[in-house]
Amino acid sequence: MSAIQPPAEAVWWKQPLDRVEGTWIAIALVWSLFMFIMMPLWHIYGKQNLSNEAYRTTPQAYMAKAQAMVNQYTVRTETAANLPVVRPPPGSDVYLVGRLWQWWPLLELEQGQSYRLHISSMDWQHGFSLQPVNINAQILPGYEMVLTITPDTPADQTIICNEYCGLGHHNMTGKIYIVEGS
Amino acid sequence: MNKELFRTCPESGLQFHKPAELLMRSNAVLAVVILLVGGITALLVTLTRWPAVHLLPADRFYQVLTLHGVNMLIFWIITFEMAVLYFCSSTLLRCRLATPRIAWLGFALMLIGIVVNNAAVLNGDASVMMTSYVPMPANPNFYLGLILFAVGALLGCFVFLGTLVIAKEEKTYEGSIPLVTFGALTACIIAVFTIASGAVILIPTYLWSIGYINNIDAAMYRLVWWALGHSSQQINVAAHVAVWYAIAAIVFGARPLSEKVSRTAFFLYIAFLQIASAHHLLVDPGLSSEWKIFNTSYAMYLAVLASMVHGLTVPGSIEVAQRAKGFTNGLFQWLRKAPWGNPVFSGMFISLIGFGFIGGISGVVMGTEQINIIIHNTIYVPGHFHATVVIGTTLAFMSLTYFLIPVLFRKQVMLPGLAKIQPYLFGIGMMVFTMAMMGAGTLGVQRRHWDMAFTDAMIGFDYPASAYTFMGIVGISGVAAILGGASYILVTVLSVFFGKPVGSESSYGFTTSTLTRAEPIIVPDGGHAAAGKWGFAAPGTFLLAIFFLLVFVLYYAVNWKYLASVWPMS
């Protein structure tokens, strides 16, 4: 009987497996288990893992921390809007603000140094997409994500918003300059 | 049983309950109308993302993209699925449909929901994309339309379940329900879960949009919303796999290799459906890696295993049926001699290949916790789900339509020449389209983004030239696929509304072996294996499966390698 008719045998569950099915199921199961194990293994041996560090916050509280960092470490301003370029010391906490429609402030980080990058949104959901290195994360209002990053390539990076956030979404960009250590 | 309420299709031997038949027709016609809206918006979106054309202004683009998403991913597919549910219960079980009036109420609610939702988007204050992530606000009617539609679909699910109960009660079939109905039942169970999740998140969101609730947590919204957003795609998978089995049965008289394996694989979809749909949240703050890893895989990827099983057993059952008919030369004569000119078959087979090789592999790869870092929200993501939902589900539904036109609508397929090439134009167009999107996504091109050149941005960014090439290919292949989709709508509408009625002696327009009169497949002593090679009933299919696995392993490894090249993060 075909697949659109009731099974021919009343006790179809006792029909033995064909070898082709049994063999394939065994192979596919091994592959599935392997793919699962790769994820914990990469946490142990791999270098690219998101931290699990995140905090609840409010736009006001987060903005205050970002503003304090900007006040302390701004090295110059850029663009017609005089956006601050901030160069925080290696190893320090860096606060990046996502808001309609910019990533603020611009950052200047040293190649090969690690930074604790905090990111949060002041309003809607945003997407942190660092290009061309291609690192992507979801940024939510009310949540402060912390990510320890180590820029190990010399190219300057542009931060693009990759979560749709309204009419100016495609203009929401930011910058991370990578400089050689002093 | 009131005989007057039934008609038997003289060609297929299928028995239609007339109230159910009208419901199937109405749902199918409504679905195609939505597909037309979805197709027009698809063209506008494609022509805007094609960098050389860049058709629409930004606000229009986001509005049209929202329309495209809700109409295609929710309205078209679920409306067509209602027709499939009624067909798999009432028709396949030769049973009257439970409470047709409730089914009509469901239909009305779905139609009203579609109109309310679409009107809100067209009004211009609901360009929030299908996901409508809070706290970006939309016109309350956007959510209201979705809720009404979901309630209507839920009623349809209950009618389906009620029909199963009646069929059992009135003993319209013997033994167990057919495998295809079992697949539809799987889809229905997942649909009930999906719609319940949708209610849990959309009703509060609606109340928030009218000012009754003052805050909805963004992370909570994403967690619950994706139990709607992803599970609804699991309905599609269950439904289109059921359609694959149905077409294998219709065209080849194929029977499942083993009922046990295929049914267990369907059950795995229910049991290992990603309840929290964690793979959408892999780079979200506030969730631990343990939670992400466990919930994206349930330790063993059994839902993936289920699809890999169906990917073997559907073509495997075709191979066995073809070998039994004498196509036993070599490993692939059964496939070469398949009716490639019959769109019912060709569409189904392209759907299977595209879903597995492109949609399946890319889905698992990007659903890996760490690999998601290099893929999340890039245009790779729509590349993936166009392969699953468009090549997989939509193309499977299209090929089923070519069978339903004569059987359900009693019309001959018009423009058979166009119908013959339609699955190739649509399927191959979409294959190129999806792979080009993935290529662009790998280079960091974003989804839901109006301007990859950042012309008006204060800080610009230049994508490499290859990214523009990929997006150009996306544009060209997208237009080709849309022409394929337009051909489908043209053939369907012409046939259904202007086609010649199917006479007693007329044909489908395509050679399709009939259901009740199909030659029973004689399995030689010793089971299936006697017809195959190496003790395998379907050696050709096995070889294809091994090839699939090699591609999978290779692509998986390449992505880890790519991930290893980005900045260290912890």
PDB file of N, CA, C and O in Angstrom, chain A residues 1 3 6 12-13 15 19 21 24 32 36 39 42-43 47-49 52 125 129 134 136 138 143 145 148 150 152-153 162-164 169-170 173, chain B residues 62 127 134 136 176 180 217 222 255 260 283-284 289 297 299-300 308 369-370 373-374 376-377 446 448 459 536 560 562 564 566-570:
ATOM      1  N   MET A   1       0.840  -1.191   0.000  1.00  0.00           N
ATOM      2  CA  MET A   1       0.000   0.000   0.000  1.00  0.00           C
ATOM      3  C   MET A   1       0.880   1.248   0.000  1.00  0.00           C
ATOM      4  O   MET A   1       1.909   1.284   0.636  1.00  0.00           O
ATOM      5  N   ALA A   3       1.832   5.432   0.401  1.00  0.00           N
ATOM      6  CA  ALA A   3       1.875   6.304   1.574  1.00  0.00           C
ATOM      7  C   ALA A   3       0.583   7.073   1.801  1.00  0.00           C
ATOM      8  O   ALA A   3       0.398   7.682   2.844  1.00  0.00           O
ATOM      9  N   PRO A   6      -3.798   3.465   4.167  1.00  0.00           N
ATOM     10  CA  PRO A   6      -3.391   2.871   5.447  1.00  0.00           C
ATOM     11  C   PRO A   6      -2.365   1.770   5.201  1.00  0.00           C
ATOM     12  O   PRO A   6      -2.373   1.139   4.143  1.00  0.00           O
ATOM     13  N   TRP A  12       2.335  -2.832  11.495  1.00  0.00           N
ATOM     14  CA  TRP A  12       3.445  -2.316  10.686  1.00  0.00           C
ATOM     15  C   TRP A  12       4.709  -2.039  11.497  1.00  0.00           C
ATOM     16  O   TRP A  12       5.802  -2.018  10.966  1.00  0.00           O
ATOM     17  N   TRP A  13       4.545  -1.808  12.791  1.00  0.00           N
ATOM     18  CA  TRP A  13       5.739  -1.471  13.586  1.00  0.00           C
ATOM     19  C   TRP A  13       6.653  -2.675  13.803  1.00  0.00           C
ATOM     20  O   TRP A  13       7.736  -2.534  14.318  1.00  0.00           O
ATOM     21  N   GLN A  15       7.489  -4.604  11.174  1.00  0.00           N
ATOM     22  CA  GLN A  15       8.187  -4.830   9.908  1.00  0.00           C
ATOM     23  C   GLN A  15       9.668  -4.510  10.105  1.00  0.00           C
ATOM     24  O   GLN A  15      10.024  -3.452  10.612  1.00  0.00           O
ATOM     25  N   ARG A  19      18.159  -2.727   5.299  1.00  0.00           N
ATOM     26  CA  ARG A  19      19.530  -2.390   5.665  1.00  0.00           C
ATOM     27  C   ARG A  19      19.886  -0.942   5.295  1.00  0.00           C
ATOM     28  O   ARG A  19      20.638  -0.267   5.989  1.00  0.00           O
ATOM     29  N   GLU A  21      18.077   1.681   5.396  1.00  0.00           N
ATOM     30  CA  GLU A  21      17.598   2.620   6.419  1.00  0.00           C
ATOM     31  C   GLU A  21      18.426   2.525   7.693  1.00  0.00           C
ATOM     32  O   GLU A  21      18.846   3.530   8.259  1.00  0.00           O
ATOM     33  N   TRP A  24      21.887   4.097   7.264  1.00  0.00           N
ATOM     34  CA  TRP A  24      21.835   5.559   7.168  1.00  0.00           C
ATOM     35  C   TRP A  24      21.496   6.188   8.518  1.00  0.00           C
ATOM     36  O   TRP A  24      22.084   7.209   8.908  1.00  0.00           O
ATOM     37  N   SER A  32      25.134  13.539  13.956  1.00  0.00           N
ATOM     38  CA  SER A  32      24.383  14.461  14.816  1.00  0.00           C
ATOM     39  C   SER A  32      25.056  14.618  16.175  1.00  0.00           C
ATOM     40  O   SER A  32      25.166  15.722  16.707  1.00  0.00           O
ATOM     41  N   PHE A  36      26.862  17.996  17.915  1.00  0.00           N
ATOM     42  CA  PHE A  36      26.579  18.498  19.264  1.00  0.00           C
ATOM     43  C   PHE A  36      27.867  18.682  20.046  1.00  0.00           C
ATOM     44  O   PHE A  36      28.092  19.736  20.655  1.00  0.00           O
ATOM     45  N   MET A  39      30.218  21.857  19.816  1.00  0.00           N
ATOM     46  CA  MET A  39      29.938  23.146  20.477  1.00  0.00           C
ATOM     47  C   MET A  39      30.607  23.251  21.849  1.00  0.00           C
ATOM     48  O   MET A  39      31.331  24.216  22.103  1.00  0.00           O
ATOM     49  N   TRP A  42      34.396  23.501  21.393  1.00  0.00           N
ATOM     50  CA  TRP A  42      34.914  24.806  20.960  1.00  0.00           C
ATOM     51  C   TRP A  42      35.009  25.763  22.150  1.00  0.00           C
ATOM     52  O   TRP A  42      35.848  26.667  22.159  1.00  0.00           O
ATOM     53  N   HIS A  43      34.171  25.562  23.153  1.00  0.00           N
ATOM     54  CA  HIS A  43      34.291  26.383  24.356  1.00  0.00           C
ATOM     55  C   HIS A  43      35.599  26.084  25.071  1.00  0.00           C
ATOM     56  O   HIS A  43      36.159  26.944  25.736  1.00  0.00           O
ATOM     57  N   LYS A  47      38.731  29.691  20.177  1.00  0.00           N
ATOM     58  CA  LYS A  47      38.998  31.033  20.705  1.00  0.00           C
ATOM     59  C   LYS A  47      37.844  31.992  20.482  1.00  0.00           C
ATOM     60  O   LYS A  47      37.863  33.112  20.973  1.00  0.00           O
ATOM     61  N   GLN A  48      36.842  31.567  19.703  1.00  0.00           N
ATOM     62  CA  GLN A  48      35.745  32.492  19.413  1.00  0.00           C
ATOM     63  C   GLN A  48      34.476  32.028  20.113  1.00  0.00           C
ATOM     64  O   GLN A  48      33.740  31.191  19.591  1.00  0.00           O
ATOM     65  N   ASN A  49      34.262  32.515  21.304  1.00  0.00           N
ATOM     66  CA  ASN A  49      33.046  32.183  22.042  1.00  0.00           C
ATOM     67  C   ASN A  49      32.488  33.457  22.652  1.00  0.00           C
ATOM     68  O   ASN A  49      33.239  34.287  23.158  1.00  0.00           O
ATOM     69  N   ASN A  52      29.120  34.620  28.603  1.00  0.00           N
ATOM     70  CA  ASN A  52      27.746  34.565  29.102  1.00  0.00           C
ATOM     71  C   ASN A  52      27.464  35.751  30.000  1.00  0.00           C
ATOM     72  O   ASN A  52      26.515  35.751  30.768  1.00  0.00           O
ATOM     73  N   GLN A 125      15.616  47.386  19.470  1.00  0.00           N
ATOM     74  CA  GLN A 125      16.618  46.343  19.270  1.00  0.00           C
ATOM     75  C   GLN A 125      17.557  46.746  18.130  1.00  0.00           C
ATOM     76  O   GLN A 125      17.124  47.327  17.140  1.00  0.00           O
ATOM     77  N   SER A 129      27.152  44.528  14.180  1.00  0.00           N
ATOM     78  CA  SER A 129      27.825  43.751  13.139  1.00  0.00           C
ATOM     79  C   SER A 129      29.126  44.445  12.792  1.00  0.00           C
ATOM     80  O   SER A 129      29.126  45.558  12.270  1.00  0.00           O
ATOM     81  N   ASN A 134      33.529  40.560  10.517  1.00  0.00           N
ATOM     82  CA  ASN A 134      32.287  39.774  10.536  1.00  0.00           C
ATOM     83  C   ASN A 134      32.012  39.098  11.878  1.00  0.00           C
ATOM     84  O   ASN A 134      32.031  37.875  12.006  1.00  0.00           O
ATOM     85  N   ASN A 136      28.960  39.256  14.776  1.00  0.00           N
ATOM     86  CA  ASN A 136      27.580  39.746  14.888  1.00  0.00           C
ATOM     87  C   ASN A 136      26.974  39.384  16.234  1.00  0.00           C
ATOM     88  O   ASN A 136      27.165  38.271  16.725  1.00  0.00           O
ATOM     89  N   GLN A 138      23.323  40.303  18.902  1.00  0.00           N
ATOM     90  CA  GLN A 138      22.031  40.955  19.067  1.00  0.00           C
ATOM     91  C   GLN A 138      22.089  41.888  20.274  1.00  0.00           C
ATOM     92  O   GLN A 138      22.551  41.495  21.344  1.00  0.00           O
ATOM     93  N   TYR A 143      19.386  45.376  28.433  1.00  0.00           N
ATOM     94  CA  TYR A 143      20.409  44.352  28.666  1.00  0.00           C
ATOM     95  C   TYR A 143      21.770  44.886  28.253  1.00  0.00           C
ATOM     96  O   TYR A 143      21.914  45.487  27.195  1.00  0.00           O
ATOM     97  N   MET A 145      25.370  43.656  27.344  1.00  0.00           N
ATOM     98  CA  MET A 145      26.175  42.488  26.972  1.00  0.00           C
ATOM     99  C   MET A 145      27.640  42.840  27.149  1.00  0.00           C
ATOM    100  O   MET A 145      28.057  43.944  26.808  1.00  0.00           O
ATOM    101  N   THR A 148      34.558  40.085  25.737  1.00  0.00           N
ATOM    102  CA  THR A 148      35.986  40.374  25.737  1.00  0.00           C
ATOM    103  C   THR A 148      36.528  40.117  24.343  1.00  0.00           C
ATOM    104  O   THR A 148      36.464  38.991  23.854  1.00  0.00           O
ATOM    105  N   THR A 150      39.650  40.691  21.354  1.00  0.00           N
ATOM    106  CA  THR A 150      41.067  40.952  21.145  1.00  0.00           C
ATOM    107  C   THR A 150      41.285  41.200  19.661  1.00  0.00           C
ATOM    108  O   THR A 150      41.395  40.249  18.883  1.00  0.00           O
ATOM    109  N   ASP A 152      42.964  41.244  16.550  1.00  0.00           N
ATOM    110  CA  ASP A 152      44.288  40.731  16.164  1.00  0.00           C
ATOM    111  C   ASP A 152      44.588  40.974  14.689  1.00  0.00           C
ATOM    112  O   ASP A 152      45.493  40.389  14.141  1.00  0.00           O
ATOM    113  N   THR A 153      43.771  41.832  14.072  1.00  0.00           N
ATOM    114  CA  THR A 153      44.060  42.205  12.682  1.00  0.00           C
ATOM    115  C   THR A 153      44.158  43.729  12.626  1.00  0.00           C
ATOM    116  O   THR A 153      43.532  44.428  13.425  1.00  0.00           O
ATOM    117  N   ASN A 162      22.643  45.543  12.183  1.00  0.00           N
ATOM    118  CA  ASN A 162      21.999  44.520  11.365  1.00  0.00           C
ATOM    119  C   ASN A 162      20.729  43.950  11.995  1.00  0.00           C
ATOM    120  O   ASN A 162      20.314  42.850  11.685  1.00  0.00           O
ATOM    121  N   GLU A 163      20.125  44.721  12.886  1.00  0.00           N
ATOM    122  CA  GLU A 163      18.738  44.419  13.242  1.00  0.00           C
ATOM    123  C   GLU A 163      17.907  45.608  12.798  1.00  0.00           C
ATOM    124  O   GLU A 163      18.184  46.740  13.204  1.00  0.00           O
ATOM    125  N   TYR A 164      16.903  45.343  11.989  1.00  0.00           N
ATOM    126  CA  TYR A 164      16.097  46.434  11.440  1.00  0.00           C
ATOM    127  C   TYR A 164      15.559  47.309  12.579  1.00  0.00           C
ATOM    128  O   TYR A 164      14.958  46.823  13.528  1.00  0.00           O
ATOM    129  N   HIS A 169      17.732  52.881   9.741  1.00  0.00           N
ATOM    130  CA  HIS A 169      18.489  51.655  10.031  1.00  0.00           C
ATOM    131  C   HIS A 169      19.769  51.533   9.199  1.00  0.00           C
ATOM    132  O   HIS A 169      20.838  51.233   9.728  1.00  0.00           O
ATOM    133  N   HIS A 170      19.640  51.792   7.901  1.00  0.00           N
ATOM    134  CA  HIS A 170      20.792  51.587   7.018  1.00  0.00           C
ATOM    135  C   HIS A 170      21.856  52.671   7.173  1.00  0.00           C
ATOM    136  O   HIS A 170      22.915  52.588   6.570  1.00  0.00           O
ATOM    137  N   THR A 173      25.709  53.472  11.685  1.00  0.00           N
ATOM    138  CA  THR A 173      27.049  52.889  11.618  1.00  0.00           C
ATOM    139  C   THR A 173      27.919  53.467  12.732  1.00  0.00           C
ATOM    140  O   THR A 173      27.565  54.458  13.369  1.00  0.00           O
TER     141      THR A 173
ATOM    142  N   TYR B  62      11.156  49.092   3.272  1.00  0.00           N
ATOM    143  CA  TYR B  62      10.903  48.411   4.544  1.00  0.00           C
ATOM    144  C   TYR B  62       9.432  48.010   4.669  1.00  0.00           C
ATOM    145  O   TYR B  62       9.093  46.970   5.233  1.00  0.00           O
ATOM    146  N   SER B 127       5.593  49.161   9.480  1.00  0.00           N
ATOM    147  CA  SER B 127       6.737  48.589   8.748  1.00  0.00           C
ATOM    148  C   SER B 127       7.736  48.036   9.755  1.00  0.00           C
ATOM    149  O   SER B 127       8.829  48.564   9.935  1.00  0.00           O
ATOM    150  N   VAL B 134       9.627  44.042  19.656  1.00  0.00           N
ATOM    151  CA  VAL B 134       9.408  45.154  20.566  1.00  0.00           C
ATOM    152  C   VAL B 134      10.771  45.681  20.999  1.00  0.00           C
ATOM    153  O   VAL B 134      11.743  44.920  20.986  1.00  0.00           O
ATOM    154  N   MET B 136       9.912  48.323  19.147  1.00  0.00           N
ATOM    155  CA  MET B 136       9.535  49.103  17.966  1.00  0.00           C
ATOM    156  C   MET B 136       8.028  48.945  17.778  1.00  0.00           C
ATOM    157  O   MET B 136       7.537  47.830  17.697  1.00  0.00           O
ATOM    158  N   SER B 176      -4.176   1.615  10.603  1.00  0.00           N
ATOM    159  CA  SER B 176      -3.667   2.928  10.996  1.00  0.00           C
ATOM    160  C   SER B 176      -3.914   3.944   9.887  1.00  0.00           C
ATOM    161  O   SER B 176      -4.130   3.581   8.740  1.00  0.00           O
ATOM    162  N   VAL B 180       0.903   9.711   5.014  1.00  0.00           N
ATOM    163  CA  VAL B 180       0.761  11.123   4.643  1.00  0.00           C
ATOM    164  C   VAL B 180      -0.155  11.840   5.645  1.00  0.00           C
ATOM    165  O   VAL B 180       0.113  12.972   6.054  1.00  0.00           O
ATOM    166  N   ASP B 217       9.380  43.039  27.772  1.00  0.00           N
ATOM    167  CA  ASP B 217      10.819  42.828  27.791  1.00  0.00           C
ATOM    168  C   ASP B 217      11.279  42.295  26.433  1.00  0.00           C
ATOM    169  O   ASP B 217      10.719  41.335  25.898  1.00  0.00           O
ATOM    170  N   ARG B 222      11.580  37.952  22.325  1.00  0.00           N
ATOM    171  CA  ARG B 222      12.282  37.143  21.318  1.00  0.00           C
ATOM    172  C   ARG B 222      12.161  35.656  21.634  1.00  0.00           C
ATOM    173  O   ARG B 222      11.958  34.838  20.736  1.00  0.00           O
ATOM    174  N   ARG B 255       5.493   2.970  -1.893  1.00  0.00           N
ATOM    175  CA  ARG B 255       5.099   2.806  -0.501  1.00  0.00           C
ATOM    176  C   ARG B 255       6.315   3.070   0.367  1.00  0.00           C
ATOM    177  O   ARG B 255       7.456   2.918  -0.085  1.00  0.00           O
ATOM    178  N   LYS B 260       7.477   2.225  10.044  1.00  0.00           N
ATOM    179  CA  LYS B 260       8.029   2.491  11.371  1.00  0.00           C
ATOM    180  C   LYS B 260       9.029   3.650  11.345  1.00  0.00           C
ATOM    181  O   LYS B 260       8.944   4.586  12.133  1.00  0.00           O
ATOM    182  N   VAL B 283      23.183  34.575  19.729  1.00  0.00           N
ATOM    183  CA  VAL B 283      24.075  35.704  20.061  1.00  0.00           C
ATOM    184  C   VAL B 283      23.308  36.765  20.853  1.00  0.00           C
ATOM    185  O   VAL B 283      23.625  37.938  20.802  1.00  0.00           O
ATOM    186  N   ASP B 284      22.284  36.329  21.578  1.00  0.00           N
ATOM    187  CA  ASP B 284      21.516  37.241  22.432  1.00  0.00           C
ATOM    188  C   ASP B 284      22.162  37.356  23.804  1.00  0.00           C
ATOM    189  O   ASP B 284      22.745  36.393  24.290  1.00  0.00           O
ATOM    190  N   SER B 289      25.549  29.804  27.642  1.00  0.00           N
ATOM    191  CA  SER B 289      25.974  28.897  26.575  1.00  0.00           C
ATOM    192  C   SER B 289      25.369  27.515  26.766  1.00  0.00           C
ATOM    193  O   SER B 289      25.015  26.849  25.794  1.00  0.00           O
ATOM    194  N   SER B 297      20.170  21.903  20.149  1.00  0.00           N
ATOM    195  CA  SER B 297      20.461  20.561  19.625  1.00  0.00           C
ATOM    196  C   SER B 297      19.790  19.447  20.413  1.00  0.00           C
ATOM    197  O   SER B 297      19.701  18.334  19.929  1.00  0.00           O
ATOM    198  N   ALA B 299      21.107  17.919  22.594  1.00  0.00           N
ATOM    199  CA  ALA B 299      22.241  17.015  22.760  1.00  0.00           C
ATOM    200  C   ALA B 299      22.487  16.106  21.565  1.00  0.00           C
ATOM    201  O   ALA B 299      23.530  15.486  21.458  1.00  0.00           O
ATOM    202  N   MET B 300      21.541  15.964  20.671  1.00  0.00           N
ATOM    203  CA  MET B 300      21.792  15.038  19.569  1.00  0.00           C
ATOM    204  C   MET B 300      21.109  15.396  18.255  1.00  0.00           C
ATOM    205  O   MET B 300      21.108  14.589  17.337  1.00  0.00           O
ATOM    206  N   MET B 308      17.070  14.032   7.872  1.00  0.00           N
ATOM    207  CA  MET B 308      18.010  13.211   7.113  1.00  0.00           C
ATOM    208  C   MET B 308      17.375  11.859   6.780  1.00  0.00           C
ATOM    209  O   MET B 308      17.619  11.285   5.725  1.00  0.00           O
ATOM    210  N   GLU B 369      26.174  27.064  17.859  1.00  0.00           N
ATOM    211  CA  GLU B 369      26.284  28.232  18.737  1.00  0.00           C
ATOM    212  C   GLU B 369      27.344  29.229  18.287  1.00  0.00           C
ATOM    213  O   GLU B 369      27.049  30.397  18.085  1.00  0.00           O
ATOM    214  N   GLN B 370      28.578  28.757  18.094  1.00  0.00           N
ATOM    215  CA  GLN B 370      29.650  29.719  17.790  1.00  0.00           C
ATOM    216  C   GLN B 370      29.619  30.184  16.336  1.00  0.00           C
ATOM    217  O   GLN B 370      29.913  31.345  16.041  1.00  0.00           O
ATOM    218  N   ILE B 373      27.911  33.385  15.242  1.00  0.00           N
ATOM    219  CA  ILE B 373      28.549  34.703  15.398  1.00  0.00           C
ATOM    220  C   ILE B 373      28.881  35.310  14.032  1.00  0.00           C
ATOM    221  O   ILE B 373      28.783  36.522  13.845  1.00  0.00           O
ATOM    222  N   ILE B 374      29.273  34.488  13.065  1.00  0.00           N
ATOM    223  CA  ILE B 374      29.658  35.044  11.762  1.00  0.00           C
ATOM    224  C   ILE B 374      28.489  35.070  10.777  1.00  0.00           C
ATOM    225  O   ILE B 374      28.660  35.426   9.615  1.00  0.00           O
ATOM    226  N   HIS B 376      24.761  35.537  12.058  1.00  0.00           N
ATOM    227  CA  HIS B 376      23.538  36.124  12.601  1.00  0.00           C
ATOM    228  C   HIS B 376      23.148  37.427  11.896  1.00  0.00           C
ATOM    229  O   HIS B 376      23.946  38.359  11.804  1.00  0.00           O
ATOM    230  N   ASN B 377      21.905  37.452  11.413  1.00  0.00           N
ATOM    231  CA  ASN B 377      21.325  38.655  10.803  1.00  0.00           C
ATOM    232  C   ASN B 377      22.020  39.151   9.545  1.00  0.00           C
ATOM    233  O   ASN B 377      21.727  40.250   9.078  1.00  0.00           O
ATOM    234  N   GLN B 446      24.222  42.655   4.986  1.00  0.00           N
ATOM    235  CA  GLN B 446      23.157  42.514   5.982  1.00  0.00           C
ATOM    236  C   GLN B 446      21.813  42.197   5.353  1.00  0.00           C
ATOM    237  O   GLN B 446      21.529  42.585   4.229  1.00  0.00           O
ATOM    238  N   ARG B 448      17.579  42.760   5.595  1.00  0.00           N
ATOM    239  CA  ARG B 448      16.676  43.850   5.970  1.00  0.00           C
ATOM    240  C   ARG B 448      17.383  45.194   5.952  1.00  0.00           C
ATOM    241  O   ARG B 448      17.284  45.990   6.885  1.00  0.00           O
ATOM    242  N   ILE B 459      29.243  57.504   8.622  1.00  0.00           N
ATOM    243  CA  ILE B 459      30.447  56.690   8.513  1.00  0.00           C
ATOM    244  C   ILE B 459      30.129  55.582   7.513  1.00  0.00           C
ATOM    245  O   ILE B 459      29.202  54.811   7.726  1.00  0.00           O
ATOM    246  N   PHE B 536      21.131  -3.586  -0.203  1.00  0.00           N
ATOM    247  CA  PHE B 536      20.345  -2.379   0.026  1.00  0.00           C
ATOM    248  C   PHE B 536      19.171  -2.353  -0.947  1.00  0.00           C
ATOM    249  O   PHE B 536      19.349  -2.603  -2.143  1.00  0.00           O
ATOM    250  N   TRP B 560      33.738  26.293  10.443  1.00  0.00           N
ATOM    251  CA  TRP B 560      34.563  26.367  11.666  1.00  0.00           C
ATOM    252  C   TRP B 560      35.898  27.042  11.354  1.00  0.00           C
ATOM    253  O   TRP B 560      36.421  27.834  12.138  1.00  0.00           O
ATOM    254  N   TYR B 562      36.471  29.215   9.016  1.00  0.00           N
ATOM    255  CA  TYR B 562      36.219  30.642   8.841  1.00  0.00           C
ATOM    256  C   TYR B 562      36.070  31.312  10.215  1.00  0.00           C
ATOM    257  O   TYR B 562      36.657  32.372  10.485  1.00  0.00           O
ATOM    258  N   ALA B 564      37.348  30.430  12.959  1.00  0.00           N
ATOM    259  CA  ALA B 564      38.640  30.478  13.648  1.00  0.00           C
ATOM    260  C   ALA B 564      39.471  31.669  13.201  1.00  0.00           C
ATOM    261  O   ALA B 564      40.418  32.062  13.881  1.00  0.00           O
ATOM    262  N   VAL B 566      38.334  34.781  12.791  1.00  0.00           N
ATOM    263  CA  VAL B 566      37.925  36.090  13.305  1.00  0.00           C
ATOM    264  C   VAL B 566      38.566  36.356  14.672  1.00  0.00           C
ATOM    265  O   VAL B 566      39.189  35.483  15.263  1.00  0.00           O
ATOM    266  N   TRP B 567      38.407  37.581  15.149  1.00  0.00           N
ATOM    267  CA  TRP B 567      39.042  37.994  16.399  1.00  0.00           C
ATOM    268  C   TRP B 567      38.730  37.023  17.536  1.00  0.00           C
ATOM    269  O   TRP B 567      37.578  36.577  17.668  1.00  0.00           O
ATOM    270  N   PRO B 568      39.713  36.764  18.364  1.00  0.00           N
ATOM    271  CA  PRO B 568      39.402  35.977  19.569  1.00  0.00           C
ATOM    272  C   PRO B 568      38.400  36.736  20.443  1.00  0.00           C
ATOM    273  O   PRO B 568      38.474  37.947  20.598  1.00  0.00           O
ATOM    274  N   MET B 569      37.483  35.971  20.986  1.00  0.00           N
ATOM    275  CA  MET B 569      36.440  36.554  21.842  1.00  0.00           C
ATOM    276  C   MET B 569      36.196  35.597  22.979  1.00  0.00           C
ATOM    277  O   MET B 569      36.273  34.388  22.789  1.00  0.00           O
ATOM    278  N   SER B 570      35.871  36.144  24.105  1.00  0.00           N
ATOM    279  CA  SER B 570      35.469  35.246  25.192  1.00  0.00           C
ATOM    280  C   SER B 570      34.519  35.985  26.107  1.00  0.00           C
ATOM    281  O   SER B 570      34.399  37.195  26.045  1.00  0.00           O
TER     282      SER B 570
END
